[in-house]
Amino acid sequence: MTDKYAVIGNPINHTKSPMIHGSFARVTGQNIDYRAIEGSLDHFADDVQAFRKAGGLGMNVTAPFKLQAFALATERFERAELAGATNALKFEGDRIIADNFDGVGLTSDIQRNLGFPLKGARMLVLGSGGAVRGALLPFLAQQPADLVLVNRSEAKAADLAAQFAAYGPVRACGYGDLAGERFDIVINGTSASLKAELPPVPVEALQDAKLAYELAYGKGLTPFLRLAQNAGVPKLADGVGMLVEQAAEAFVWWRGVRPDTRSVIACMTVPLV
Ligand code: NDP
């Protein structure tokens, strides 16, 4: 019997999730059918319900449904609760269980795949949207020395920093307040790169950095990564590793087997030029 899983989003035509999960299933010998569903903007809950009725066991959730999926859940893990959003659902009888693996996927990619420990690191995170919100708990669990959040709408960064202050050393400031600050790891968690824009981060903030990480993936050298390259940052990375690692976490949650991610990341990596 083939177990059914899916990713739901809108639009969904460019999703890489069926390819990633198909690859995980092949190498781990799991018999699953994983497909992409274009969710209706007005009837997301009905689409999830229809998939459950058809025997679906779990779903990845992508934009713009992460908040609606969170609201639909009957149970939520702390990571999802704090993020206020979910990117993975598991269906067990009447239960709809929600988790959020974006942050843990990002943390694994930075530490395990790229080899940059977060413990003791001075971190600068640009943006305060859904992806950053999901990453803060996993980041702070690694005990960085300092985590500075900056956002175009400064109040959003300040609210997030206040919400997560109990979990570690997180503070917010404006882009204009970064002069004189130095960081080991700078992460672009804004969506600016999707429009080929550069968040207004001063180049000095990248001067000591050993890693510049762009959450967007498949875009090559984005304006942020180009700025980092010009500042002499020795390691540049995009979010393809995060994408594959979060998928692997969902796969383990659903199937109880951990797939190897390295070969999948390698075949999806686009050169940063
Ligand atoms: P959201 O829409 O929730 O948040 C967008 C953030 O970007 C906000 O903080 C916004 O600031 C900021 N922003 C947008 N444009 C600019 C700009 N021109 N200059 C400065 N700041 C800007 O998006 P998400 O958090 O969902 O996604 C953020 C990025 O992460 C995207 O590139 C997305 O593709 C990527 N992502 C990657 C994943 C992966 O697996 N690799 C998974 C999830 C996301 P303001 O609040 O002021 O509007």
PDB file of C-alpha atoms and ligand atoms in Angstrom:
ATOM      1  CA  MET A   1       0.000   0.000   0.000  1.00  0.00           C
ATOM      2  CA  THR A   2       1.329   3.412  -0.998  1.00  0.00           C
ATOM      3  CA  ASP A   3       1.137   6.140   1.653  1.00  0.00           C
ATOM      4  CA  LYS A   4       0.102   9.571   0.434  1.00  0.00           C
ATOM      5  CA  TYR A   5       1.845  12.873   1.166  1.00  0.00           C
ATOM      6  CA  ALA A   6       1.760  16.255  -0.548  1.00  0.00           C
ATOM      7  CA  VAL A   7       2.992  19.817  -0.562  1.00  0.00           C
ATOM      8  CA  ILE A   8       0.316  22.516  -0.720  1.00  0.00           C
ATOM      9  CA  GLY A   9       0.915  26.111  -1.810  1.00  0.00           C
ATOM     10  CA  ASN A  10      -0.222  28.682  -4.346  1.00  0.00           C
ATOM     11  CA  PRO A  11       1.446  28.982  -6.767  1.00  0.00           C
ATOM     12  CA  ILE A  12       2.996  25.533  -6.574  1.00  0.00           C
ATOM     13  CA  ASN A  13       4.290  24.834 -10.091  1.00  0.00           C
ATOM     14  CA  HIS A  14       7.952  25.560  -9.212  1.00  0.00           C
ATOM     15  CA  THR A  15       8.046  23.426  -6.062  1.00  0.00           C
ATOM     16  CA  LYS A  16      11.024  21.108  -5.648  1.00  0.00           C
ATOM     17  CA  SER A  17       9.415  19.142  -2.790  1.00  0.00           C
ATOM     18  CA  PRO A  18       8.073  16.162  -4.840  1.00  0.00           C
ATOM     19  CA  MET A  19      11.542  15.687  -6.336  1.00  0.00           C
ATOM     20  CA  ILE A  20      13.229  15.910  -2.904  1.00  0.00           C
ATOM     21  CA  HIS A  21      10.800  13.535  -1.166  1.00  0.00           C
ATOM     22  CA  GLY A  22      10.791  11.169  -4.156  1.00  0.00           C
ATOM     23  CA  SER A  23      14.546  10.974  -3.871  1.00  0.00           C
ATOM     24  CA  PHE A  24      14.403  10.398  -0.083  1.00  0.00           C
ATOM     25  CA  ALA A  25      11.814   7.628  -0.618  1.00  0.00           C
ATOM     26  CA  ARG A  26      13.962   5.886  -3.245  1.00  0.00           C
ATOM     27  CA  VAL A  27      17.115   5.808  -1.141  1.00  0.00           C
ATOM     28  CA  THR A  28      15.320   4.759   2.052  1.00  0.00           C
ATOM     29  CA  GLY A  29      13.034   2.197   0.311  1.00  0.00           C
ATOM     30  CA  GLN A  30       9.805   3.911   1.446  1.00  0.00           C
ATOM     31  CA  ASN A  31       6.654   3.333  -0.571  1.00  0.00           C
ATOM     32  CA  ILE A  32       5.113   6.811  -0.775  1.00  0.00           C
ATOM     33  CA  ASP A  33       3.248   8.912  -3.275  1.00  0.00           C
ATOM     34  CA  TYR A  34       4.173  12.604  -2.840  1.00  0.00           C
ATOM     35  CA  ARG A  35       2.494  15.189  -5.021  1.00  0.00           C
ATOM     36  CA  ALA A  36       2.054  18.940  -5.339  1.00  0.00           C
ATOM     37  CA  ILE A  37      -1.381  20.462  -4.697  1.00  0.00           C
ATOM     38  CA  GLU A  38      -2.295  23.983  -5.725  1.00  0.00           C
ATOM     39  CA  GLY A  39      -4.362  25.094  -2.728  1.00  0.00           C
ATOM     40  CA  SER A  40      -7.352  27.351  -3.243  1.00  0.00           C
ATOM     41  CA  LEU A  41      -6.762  30.797  -1.765  1.00  0.00           C
ATOM     42  CA  ASP A  42     -10.310  30.876  -0.336  1.00  0.00           C
ATOM     43  CA  HIS A  43     -10.777  27.216   0.602  1.00  0.00           C
ATOM     44  CA  PHE A  44      -7.489  26.014   2.042  1.00  0.00           C
ATOM     45  CA  ALA A  45      -9.168  24.031   4.848  1.00  0.00           C
ATOM     46  CA  ASP A  46     -11.399  22.203   2.329  1.00  0.00           C
ATOM     47  CA  ASP A  47      -8.368  21.215   0.274  1.00  0.00           C
ATOM     48  CA  VAL A  48      -6.621  19.792   3.339  1.00  0.00           C
ATOM     49  CA  GLN A  49      -9.803  17.987   4.340  1.00  0.00           C
ATOM     50  CA  ALA A  50     -10.169  16.439   0.855  1.00  0.00           C
ATOM     51  CA  PHE A  51      -6.576  15.207   0.977  1.00  0.00           C
ATOM     52  CA  ARG A  52      -7.117  13.657   4.419  1.00  0.00           C
ATOM     53  CA  LYS A  53     -10.316  11.979   3.230  1.00  0.00           C
ATOM     54  CA  ALA A  54      -8.415  10.496   0.294  1.00  0.00           C
ATOM     55  CA  GLY A  55      -6.039   8.870   2.815  1.00  0.00           C
ATOM     56  CA  GLY A  56      -3.313  11.544   2.968  1.00  0.00           C
ATOM     57  CA  LEU A  57      -0.991  11.131   5.963  1.00  0.00           C
ATOM     58  CA  GLY A  58       0.973  14.367   5.899  1.00  0.00           C
ATOM     59  CA  MET A  59       1.530  17.641   4.100  1.00  0.00           C
ATOM     60  CA  ASN A  60       4.252  20.189   3.648  1.00  0.00           C
ATOM     61  CA  VAL A  61       2.806  23.674   3.624  1.00  0.00           C
ATOM     62  CA  THR A  62       4.301  26.570   1.746  1.00  0.00           C
ATOM     63  CA  ALA A  63       3.368  30.187   0.967  1.00  0.00           C
ATOM     64  CA  PRO A  64       0.790  31.575   1.451  1.00  0.00           C
ATOM     65  CA  PHE A  65      -0.761  28.911   3.714  1.00  0.00           C
ATOM     66  CA  LYS A  66       1.644  28.595   6.672  1.00  0.00           C
ATOM     67  CA  LEU A  67      -0.577  30.669   8.978  1.00  0.00           C
ATOM     68  CA  GLN A  68      -3.807  28.980   7.880  1.00  0.00           C
ATOM     69  CA  ALA A  69      -2.233  25.557   8.421  1.00  0.00           C
ATOM     70  CA  PHE A  70      -1.220  26.681  11.894  1.00  0.00           C
ATOM     71  CA  ALA A  71      -4.797  27.736  12.642  1.00  0.00           C
ATOM     72  CA  LEU A  72      -6.182  24.434  11.335  1.00  0.00           C
ATOM     73  CA  ALA A  73      -3.994  22.263  13.567  1.00  0.00           C
ATOM     74  CA  THR A  74      -5.452  20.522  16.607  1.00  0.00           C
ATOM     75  CA  GLU A  75      -1.962  20.153  18.176  1.00  0.00           C
ATOM     76  CA  ARG A  76       1.239  22.104  17.673  1.00  0.00           C
ATOM     77  CA  PHE A  77       4.843  21.595  18.638  1.00  0.00           C
ATOM     78  CA  GLU A  78       6.540  24.466  20.507  1.00  0.00           C
ATOM     79  CA  ARG A  79       8.588  25.416  17.427  1.00  0.00           C
ATOM     80  CA  ALA A  80       5.396  25.936  15.431  1.00  0.00           C
ATOM     81  CA  GLU A  81       3.657  27.628  18.357  1.00  0.00           C
ATOM     82  CA  LEU A  82       6.440  30.195  18.731  1.00  0.00           C
ATOM     83  CA  ALA A  83       6.773  30.716  14.999  1.00  0.00           C
ATOM     84  CA  GLY A  84       2.985  31.218  14.741  1.00  0.00           C
ATOM     85  CA  ALA A  85       3.235  29.238  11.502  1.00  0.00           C
ATOM     86  CA  THR A  86       3.615  25.660  10.341  1.00  0.00           C
ATOM     87  CA  ASN A  87       5.312  24.135   7.323  1.00  0.00           C
ATOM     88  CA  ALA A  88       4.448  20.490   8.023  1.00  0.00           C
ATOM     89  CA  LEU A  89       1.289  18.663   9.075  1.00  0.00           C
ATOM     90  CA  LYS A  90       0.733  15.064  10.126  1.00  0.00           C
ATOM     91  CA  PHE A  91      -2.738  13.486  10.103  1.00  0.00           C
ATOM     92  CA  GLU A  92      -3.557  10.818  12.686  1.00  0.00           C
ATOM     93  CA  GLY A  93      -7.281   9.982  12.869  1.00  0.00           C
ATOM     94  CA  ASP A  94      -8.985  13.231  13.888  1.00  0.00           C
ATOM     95  CA  ARG A  95      -5.705  14.842  14.925  1.00  0.00           C
ATOM     96  CA  ILE A  96      -3.953  17.431  12.769  1.00  0.00           C
ATOM     97  CA  ILE A  97      -0.480  17.861  14.233  1.00  0.00           C
ATOM     98  CA  ALA A  98       1.652  20.842  13.200  1.00  0.00           C
ATOM     99  CA  ASP A  99       5.381  21.422  13.322  1.00  0.00           C
ATOM    100  CA  ASN A 100       7.743  23.917  11.742  1.00  0.00           C
ATOM    101  CA  PHE A 101      11.035  22.618  10.360  1.00  0.00           C
ATOM    102  CA  ASP A 102      12.254  25.717   8.497  1.00  0.00           C
ATOM    103  CA  GLY A 103      14.457  26.899  11.367  1.00  0.00           C
ATOM    104  CA  VAL A 104      15.851  23.521  12.285  1.00  0.00           C
ATOM    105  CA  GLY A 105      16.597  22.898   8.589  1.00  0.00           C
ATOM    106  CA  LEU A 106      18.462  26.194   8.359  1.00  0.00           C
ATOM    107  CA  THR A 107      20.418  25.513  11.561  1.00  0.00           C
ATOM    108  CA  SER A 108      21.424  22.021  10.345  1.00  0.00           C
ATOM    109  CA  ASP A 109      22.555  23.400   7.025  1.00  0.00           C
ATOM    110  CA  ILE A 110      24.731  26.098   8.606  1.00  0.00           C
ATOM    111  CA  GLN A 111      26.256  23.865  11.267  1.00  0.00           C
ATOM    112  CA  ARG A 112      26.412  20.369   9.819  1.00  0.00           C
ATOM    113  CA  ASN A 113      26.643  20.945   6.073  1.00  0.00           C
ATOM    114  CA  LEU A 114      28.586  24.205   5.981  1.00  0.00           C
ATOM    115  CA  GLY A 115      30.559  23.651   9.196  1.00  0.00           C
ATOM    116  CA  PHE A 116      29.868  26.959  10.980  1.00  0.00           C
ATOM    117  CA  PRO A 117      29.003  26.450  14.661  1.00  0.00           C
ATOM    118  CA  LEU A 118      26.417  28.884  16.001  1.00  0.00           C
ATOM    119  CA  LYS A 119      27.562  28.455  19.587  1.00  0.00           C
ATOM    120  CA  GLY A 120      29.390  31.645  20.564  1.00  0.00           C
ATOM    121  CA  ALA A 121      28.812  33.247  17.134  1.00  0.00           C
ATOM    122  CA  ARG A 122      27.902  36.901  16.632  1.00  0.00           C
ATOM    123  CA  MET A 123      24.879  36.640  14.324  1.00  0.00           C
ATOM    124  CA  LEU A 124      23.142  39.298  12.250  1.00  0.00           C
ATOM    125  CA  VAL A 125      19.740  38.341  10.827  1.00  0.00           C
ATOM    126  CA  LEU A 126      18.082  40.592   8.237  1.00  0.00           C
ATOM    127  CA  GLY A 127      14.276  40.507   8.081  1.00  0.00           C
ATOM    128  CA  SER A 128      11.519  39.614  10.519  1.00  0.00           C
ATOM    129  CA  GLY A 129       9.024  37.695   8.396  1.00  0.00           C
ATOM    130  CA  GLY A 130       7.814  34.124   8.708  1.00  0.00           C
ATOM    131  CA  ALA A 131      11.102  32.403   7.910  1.00  0.00           C
ATOM    132  CA  VAL A 132      13.079  34.412  10.470  1.00  0.00           C
ATOM    133  CA  ARG A 133      10.386  33.930  13.092  1.00  0.00           C
ATOM    134  CA  GLY A 134      10.671  30.155  12.585  1.00  0.00           C
ATOM    135  CA  ALA A 135      14.465  30.243  12.848  1.00  0.00           C
ATOM    136  CA  LEU A 136      14.853  32.145  16.110  1.00  0.00           C
ATOM    137  CA  LEU A 137      14.200  29.313  18.552  1.00  0.00           C
ATOM    138  CA  PRO A 138      16.559  26.832  16.790  1.00  0.00           C
ATOM    139  CA  PHE A 139      19.220  29.579  16.527  1.00  0.00           C
ATOM    140  CA  LEU A 140      19.002  30.568  20.197  1.00  0.00           C
ATOM    141  CA  ALA A 141      19.063  26.907  21.273  1.00  0.00           C
ATOM    142  CA  GLN A 142      22.620  26.786  19.862  1.00  0.00           C
ATOM    143  CA  GLN A 143      23.706  29.577  22.253  1.00  0.00           C
ATOM    144  CA  PRO A 144      25.111  32.255  19.949  1.00  0.00           C
ATOM    145  CA  ALA A 145      27.046  35.052  21.706  1.00  0.00           C
ATOM    146  CA  ASP A 146      24.752  37.681  20.217  1.00  0.00           C
ATOM    147  CA  LEU A 147      21.855  37.691  17.741  1.00  0.00           C
ATOM    148  CA  VAL A 148      20.889  41.013  16.212  1.00  0.00           C
ATOM    149  CA  LEU A 149      17.632  41.311  14.268  1.00  0.00           C
ATOM    150  CA  VAL A 150      17.148  44.142  11.797  1.00  0.00           C
ATOM    151  CA  ASN A 151      14.080  44.845   9.727  1.00  0.00           C
ATOM    152  CA  ARG A 152      12.821  47.536   7.383  1.00  0.00           C
ATOM    153  CA  SER A 153       9.747  47.894   9.610  1.00  0.00           C
ATOM    154  CA  GLU A 154      11.718  48.238  12.830  1.00  0.00           C
ATOM    155  CA  ALA A 155       8.796  47.611  15.182  1.00  0.00           C
ATOM    156  CA  LYS A 156       8.432  44.060  13.836  1.00  0.00           C
ATOM    157  CA  ALA A 157      12.051  43.239  14.724  1.00  0.00           C
ATOM    158  CA  ALA A 158      11.629  44.806  18.165  1.00  0.00           C
ATOM    159  CA  ASP A 159       8.473  42.755  18.828  1.00  0.00           C
ATOM    160  CA  LEU A 160      10.179  39.536  17.756  1.00  0.00           C
ATOM    161  CA  ALA A 161      13.262  40.221  19.877  1.00  0.00           C
ATOM    162  CA  ALA A 162      11.052  40.893  22.897  1.00  0.00           C
ATOM    163  CA  GLN A 163       9.079  37.693  22.282  1.00  0.00           C
ATOM    164  CA  PHE A 164      12.210  35.522  22.096  1.00  0.00           C
ATOM    165  CA  ALA A 165      14.322  37.295  24.751  1.00  0.00           C
ATOM    166  CA  ALA A 166      13.633  34.532  27.289  1.00  0.00           C
ATOM    167  CA  TYR A 167      15.392  32.010  25.000  1.00  0.00           C
ATOM    168  CA  GLY A 168      18.762  33.741  24.562  1.00  0.00           C
ATOM    169  CA  PRO A 169      20.689  36.916  23.696  1.00  0.00           C
ATOM    170  CA  VAL A 170      18.536  38.463  20.969  1.00  0.00           C
ATOM    171  CA  ARG A 171      18.196  42.205  20.370  1.00  0.00           C
ATOM    172  CA  ALA A 172      16.729  44.364  17.617  1.00  0.00           C
ATOM    173  CA  CYS A 173      17.999  47.486  15.931  1.00  0.00           C
ATOM    174  CA  GLY A 174      17.485  49.475  12.731  1.00  0.00           C
ATOM    175  CA  TYR A 175      19.672  49.115   9.626  1.00  0.00           C
ATOM    176  CA  GLY A 176      20.962  52.606  10.385  1.00  0.00           C
ATOM    177  CA  ASP A 177      22.178  51.543  13.834  1.00  0.00           C
ATOM    178  CA  LEU A 178      24.562  48.847  12.549  1.00  0.00           C
ATOM    179  CA  ALA A 179      27.563  51.161  12.060  1.00  0.00           C
ATOM    180  CA  GLY A 180      30.481  49.876  14.140  1.00  0.00           C
ATOM    181  CA  GLU A 181      28.873  46.458  14.739  1.00  0.00           C
ATOM    182  CA  ARG A 182      30.748  43.330  13.554  1.00  0.00           C
ATOM    183  CA  PHE A 183      29.372  39.806  13.016  1.00  0.00           C
ATOM    184  CA  ASP A 184      30.635  36.287  12.284  1.00  0.00           C
ATOM    185  CA  ILE A 185      27.547  35.120  10.387  1.00  0.00           C
ATOM    186  CA  VAL A 186      25.145  37.334   8.425  1.00  0.00           C
ATOM    187  CA  ILE A 187      21.861  35.821   7.237  1.00  0.00           C
ATOM    188  CA  ASN A 188      19.573  37.442   4.706  1.00  0.00           C
ATOM    189  CA  GLY A 189      16.103  36.355   5.816  1.00  0.00           C
ATOM    190  CA  THR A 190      14.344  39.103   3.857  1.00  0.00           C
ATOM    191  CA  SER A 191      12.521  38.411   0.614  1.00  0.00           C
ATOM    192  CA  ALA A 192      14.379  41.294  -1.095  1.00  0.00           C
ATOM    193  CA  SER A 193      16.363  38.897  -3.322  1.00  0.00           C
ATOM    194  CA  LEU A 194      13.163  37.557  -4.899  1.00  0.00           C
ATOM    195  CA  LYS A 195      12.875  41.001  -6.525  1.00  0.00           C
ATOM    196  CA  ALA A 196      16.629  41.373  -7.039  1.00  0.00           C
ATOM    197  CA  GLU A 197      16.699  44.039  -4.328  1.00  0.00           C
ATOM    198  CA  LEU A 198      19.302  44.612  -1.633  1.00  0.00           C
ATOM    199  CA  PRO A 199      18.254  45.154   1.984  1.00  0.00           C
ATOM    200  CA  PRO A 200      19.931  48.346   3.249  1.00  0.00           C
ATOM    201  CA  VAL A 201      22.634  46.589   5.277  1.00  0.00           C
ATOM    202  CA  PRO A 202      25.878  48.608   5.573  1.00  0.00           C
ATOM    203  CA  VAL A 203      28.854  46.776   4.058  1.00  0.00           C
ATOM    204  CA  GLU A 204      30.843  47.254   7.313  1.00  0.00           C
ATOM    205  CA  ALA A 205      28.480  44.809   9.041  1.00  0.00           C
ATOM    206  CA  LEU A 206      29.874  42.106   6.715  1.00  0.00           C
ATOM    207  CA  GLN A 207      33.547  42.967   7.208  1.00  0.00           C
ATOM    208  CA  ASP A 208      34.412  40.304   9.812  1.00  0.00           C
ATOM    209  CA  ALA A 209      31.850  37.767   8.604  1.00  0.00           C
ATOM    210  CA  LYS A 210      32.997  34.245   7.750  1.00  0.00           C
ATOM    211  CA  LEU A 211      29.633  33.223   6.296  1.00  0.00           C
ATOM    212  CA  ALA A 212      26.932  35.127   4.384  1.00  0.00           C
ATOM    213  CA  TYR A 213      23.767  33.040   4.014  1.00  0.00           C
ATOM    214  CA  GLU A 214      20.889  33.867   1.686  1.00  0.00           C
ATOM    215  CA  LEU A 215      17.591  32.148   2.499  1.00  0.00           C
ATOM    216  CA  ALA A 216      16.305  32.435  -1.061  1.00  0.00           C
ATOM    217  CA  TYR A 217      17.607  29.665  -3.320  1.00  0.00           C
ATOM    218  CA  GLY A 218      18.279  29.025  -6.965  1.00  0.00           C
ATOM    219  CA  LYS A 219      18.890  32.716  -7.684  1.00  0.00           C
ATOM    220  CA  GLY A 220      22.672  32.545  -8.092  1.00  0.00           C
ATOM    221  CA  LEU A 221      24.609  35.511  -6.758  1.00  0.00           C
ATOM    222  CA  THR A 222      21.885  37.754  -5.316  1.00  0.00           C
ATOM    223  CA  PRO A 223      22.533  41.445  -4.558  1.00  0.00           C
ATOM    224  CA  PHE A 224      23.101  40.476  -0.885  1.00  0.00           C
ATOM    225  CA  LEU A 225      25.591  37.716  -1.767  1.00  0.00           C
ATOM    226  CA  ARG A 226      27.334  40.065  -4.203  1.00  0.00           C
ATOM    227  CA  LEU A 227      27.691  42.660  -1.432  1.00  0.00           C
ATOM    228  CA  ALA A 228      29.142  39.961   0.837  1.00  0.00           C
ATOM    229  CA  GLN A 229      31.519  38.807  -1.895  1.00  0.00           C
ATOM    230  CA  ASN A 230      32.715  42.383  -2.424  1.00  0.00           C
ATOM    231  CA  ALA A 231      33.211  42.722   1.348  1.00  0.00           C
ATOM    232  CA  GLY A 232      35.521  39.678   1.193  1.00  0.00           C
ATOM    233  CA  VAL A 233      33.268  37.225   3.073  1.00  0.00           C
ATOM    234  CA  PRO A 234      34.991  33.851   2.480  1.00  0.00           C
ATOM    235  CA  LYS A 235      31.883  31.615   2.386  1.00  0.00           C
ATOM    236  CA  LEU A 236      28.635  32.366   0.577  1.00  0.00           C
ATOM    237  CA  ALA A 237      25.608  30.044   0.644  1.00  0.00           C
ATOM    238  CA  ASP A 238      22.009  30.085  -0.507  1.00  0.00           C
ATOM    239  CA  GLY A 239      18.951  28.371   1.006  1.00  0.00           C
ATOM    240  CA  VAL A 240      18.972  25.144  -0.993  1.00  0.00           C
ATOM    241  CA  GLY A 241      20.500  23.255   1.935  1.00  0.00           C
ATOM    242  CA  MET A 242      17.823  24.674   4.243  1.00  0.00           C
ATOM    243  CA  LEU A 243      15.107  23.528   1.840  1.00  0.00           C
ATOM    244  CA  VAL A 244      16.441  19.977   1.686  1.00  0.00           C
ATOM    245  CA  GLU A 245      17.146  19.771   5.437  1.00  0.00           C
ATOM    246  CA  GLN A 246      13.632  20.922   6.411  1.00  0.00           C
ATOM    247  CA  ALA A 247      12.234  18.329   4.000  1.00  0.00           C
ATOM    248  CA  ALA A 248      14.399  15.657   5.636  1.00  0.00           C
ATOM    249  CA  GLU A 249      13.049  16.606   9.086  1.00  0.00           C
ATOM    250  CA  ALA A 250       9.463  16.213   7.841  1.00  0.00           C
ATOM    251  CA  PHE A 251      10.386  12.883   6.217  1.00  0.00           C
ATOM    252  CA  VAL A 252      11.811  11.571   9.512  1.00  0.00           C
ATOM    253  CA  TRP A 253       8.706  12.774  11.368  1.00  0.00           C
ATOM    254  CA  TRP A 254       6.363  11.007   8.931  1.00  0.00           C
ATOM    255  CA  ARG A 255       8.355   7.865   8.114  1.00  0.00           C
ATOM    256  CA  GLY A 256      10.710   7.335  11.066  1.00  0.00           C
ATOM    257  CA  VAL A 257      13.731   7.039   8.730  1.00  0.00           C
ATOM    258  CA  ARG A 258      16.413   9.698   8.200  1.00  0.00           C
ATOM    259  CA  PRO A 259      17.425  10.156   4.555  1.00  0.00           C
ATOM    260  CA  ASP A 260      20.892  11.238   3.514  1.00  0.00           C
ATOM    261  CA  THR A 261      20.630  14.846   2.304  1.00  0.00           C
ATOM    262  CA  ARG A 262      24.063  15.427   0.788  1.00  0.00           C
ATOM    263  CA  SER A 263      23.458  13.920  -2.645  1.00  0.00           C
ATOM    264  CA  VAL A 264      20.119  15.754  -3.000  1.00  0.00           C
ATOM    265  CA  ILE A 265      21.695  19.094  -2.035  1.00  0.00           C
ATOM    266  CA  ALA A 266      24.572  18.473  -4.428  1.00  0.00           C
ATOM    267  CA  CYS A 267      22.286  17.811  -7.387  1.00  0.00           C
ATOM    268  CA  MET A 268      20.120  20.884  -6.645  1.00  0.00           C
ATOM    269  CA  THR A 269      22.938  23.350  -6.016  1.00  0.00           C
ATOM    270  CA  VAL A 270      23.129  26.239  -8.482  1.00  0.00           C
ATOM    271  CA  PRO A 271      26.571  27.892  -8.725  1.00  0.00           C
ATOM    272  CA  LEU A 272      26.700  31.262  -6.959  1.00  0.00           C
ATOM    273  CA  VAL A 273      27.876  33.310  -9.914  1.00  0.00           C
TER     274      VAL A 273
HETATM  275  P1  NDP B   1       7.862  37.257   4.551  1.00  0.00           P
HETATM  276  O1  NDP B   1       7.055  37.874   3.471  1.00  0.00           O
HETATM  277  O2  NDP B   1       7.196  36.653   5.723  1.00  0.00           O
HETATM  278  O3  NDP B   1       8.876  38.382   5.125  1.00  0.00           O
HETATM  279  C1  NDP B   1       9.624  39.187   4.244  1.00  0.00           C
HETATM  280  C2  NDP B   1      10.661  39.978   5.024  1.00  0.00           C
HETATM  281  O4  NDP B   1      11.536  40.607   4.087  1.00  0.00           O
HETATM  282  C3  NDP B   1      10.079  41.078   5.905  1.00  0.00           C
HETATM  283  O5  NDP B   1      10.879  41.193   7.053  1.00  0.00           O
HETATM  284  C4  NDP B   1      10.246  42.318   5.004  1.00  0.00           C
HETATM  285  O6  NDP B   1      10.358  43.520   5.729  1.00  0.00           O
HETATM  286  C5  NDP B   1      11.560  42.018   4.352  1.00  0.00           C
HETATM  287  N1  NDP B   1      11.778  42.695   3.054  1.00  0.00           N
HETATM  288  C6  NDP B   1      11.120  42.471   1.886  1.00  0.00           C
HETATM  289  N2  NDP B   1      11.635  43.228   0.907  1.00  0.00           N
HETATM  290  C7  NDP B   1      12.635  43.958   1.460  1.00  0.00           C
HETATM  291  C8  NDP B   1      13.554  44.921   0.965  1.00  0.00           C
HETATM  292  N3  NDP B   1      13.540  45.297  -0.321  1.00  0.00           N
HETATM  293  N4  NDP B   1      14.461  45.454   1.818  1.00  0.00           N
HETATM  294  C9  NDP B   1      14.489  45.068   3.112  1.00  0.00           C
HETATM  295  N5  NDP B   1      13.646  44.160   3.653  1.00  0.00           N
HETATM  296  C10 NDP B   1      12.738  43.610   2.833  1.00  0.00           C
HETATM  297  O7  NDP B   1       8.824  36.214   3.798  1.00  0.00           O
HETATM  298  P2  NDP B   1       9.426  34.857   4.379  1.00  0.00           P
HETATM  299  O8  NDP B   1       9.969  35.124   5.728  1.00  0.00           O
HETATM  300  O9  NDP B   1       8.460  33.757   4.192  1.00  0.00           O
HETATM  301  O10 NDP B   1      10.634  34.573   3.346  1.00  0.00           O
HETATM  302  C11 NDP B   1      11.849  35.306   3.425  1.00  0.00           C
HETATM  303  C12 NDP B   1      12.860  34.689   2.471  1.00  0.00           C
HETATM  304  O11 NDP B   1      13.185  33.370   2.889  1.00  0.00           O
HETATM  305  C13 NDP B   1      12.386  34.578   1.016  1.00  0.00           C
HETATM  306  O12 NDP B   1      13.470  34.877   0.163  1.00  0.00           O
HETATM  307  C14 NDP B   1      12.011  33.110   0.896  1.00  0.00           C
HETATM  308  O13 NDP B   1      12.135  32.638  -0.438  1.00  0.00           O
HETATM  309  C15 NDP B   1      13.071  32.474   1.790  1.00  0.00           C
HETATM  310  N6  NDP B   1      12.677  31.163   2.326  1.00  0.00           N
HETATM  311  C16 NDP B   1      13.520  30.115   2.077  1.00  0.00           C
HETATM  312  C17 NDP B   1      13.226  28.855   2.549  1.00  0.00           C
HETATM  313  C18 NDP B   1      14.157  27.728   2.265  1.00  0.00           C
HETATM  314  O14 NDP B   1      13.805  26.580   2.540  1.00  0.00           O
HETATM  315  N7  NDP B   1      15.354  28.009   1.761  1.00  0.00           N
HETATM  316  C19 NDP B   1      12.004  28.598   3.361  1.00  0.00           C
HETATM  317  C20 NDP B   1      11.211  29.785   3.620  1.00  0.00           C
HETATM  318  C21 NDP B   1      11.550  31.011   3.091  1.00  0.00           C
HETATM  319  P3  NDP B   1       9.036  44.329   6.235  1.00  0.00           P
HETATM  320  O15 NDP B   1       8.579  43.607   7.465  1.00  0.00           O
HETATM  321  O16 NDP B   1       9.558  45.683   6.517  1.00  0.00           O
HETATM  322  O17 NDP B   1       8.056  44.262   5.106  1.00  0.00           O
END
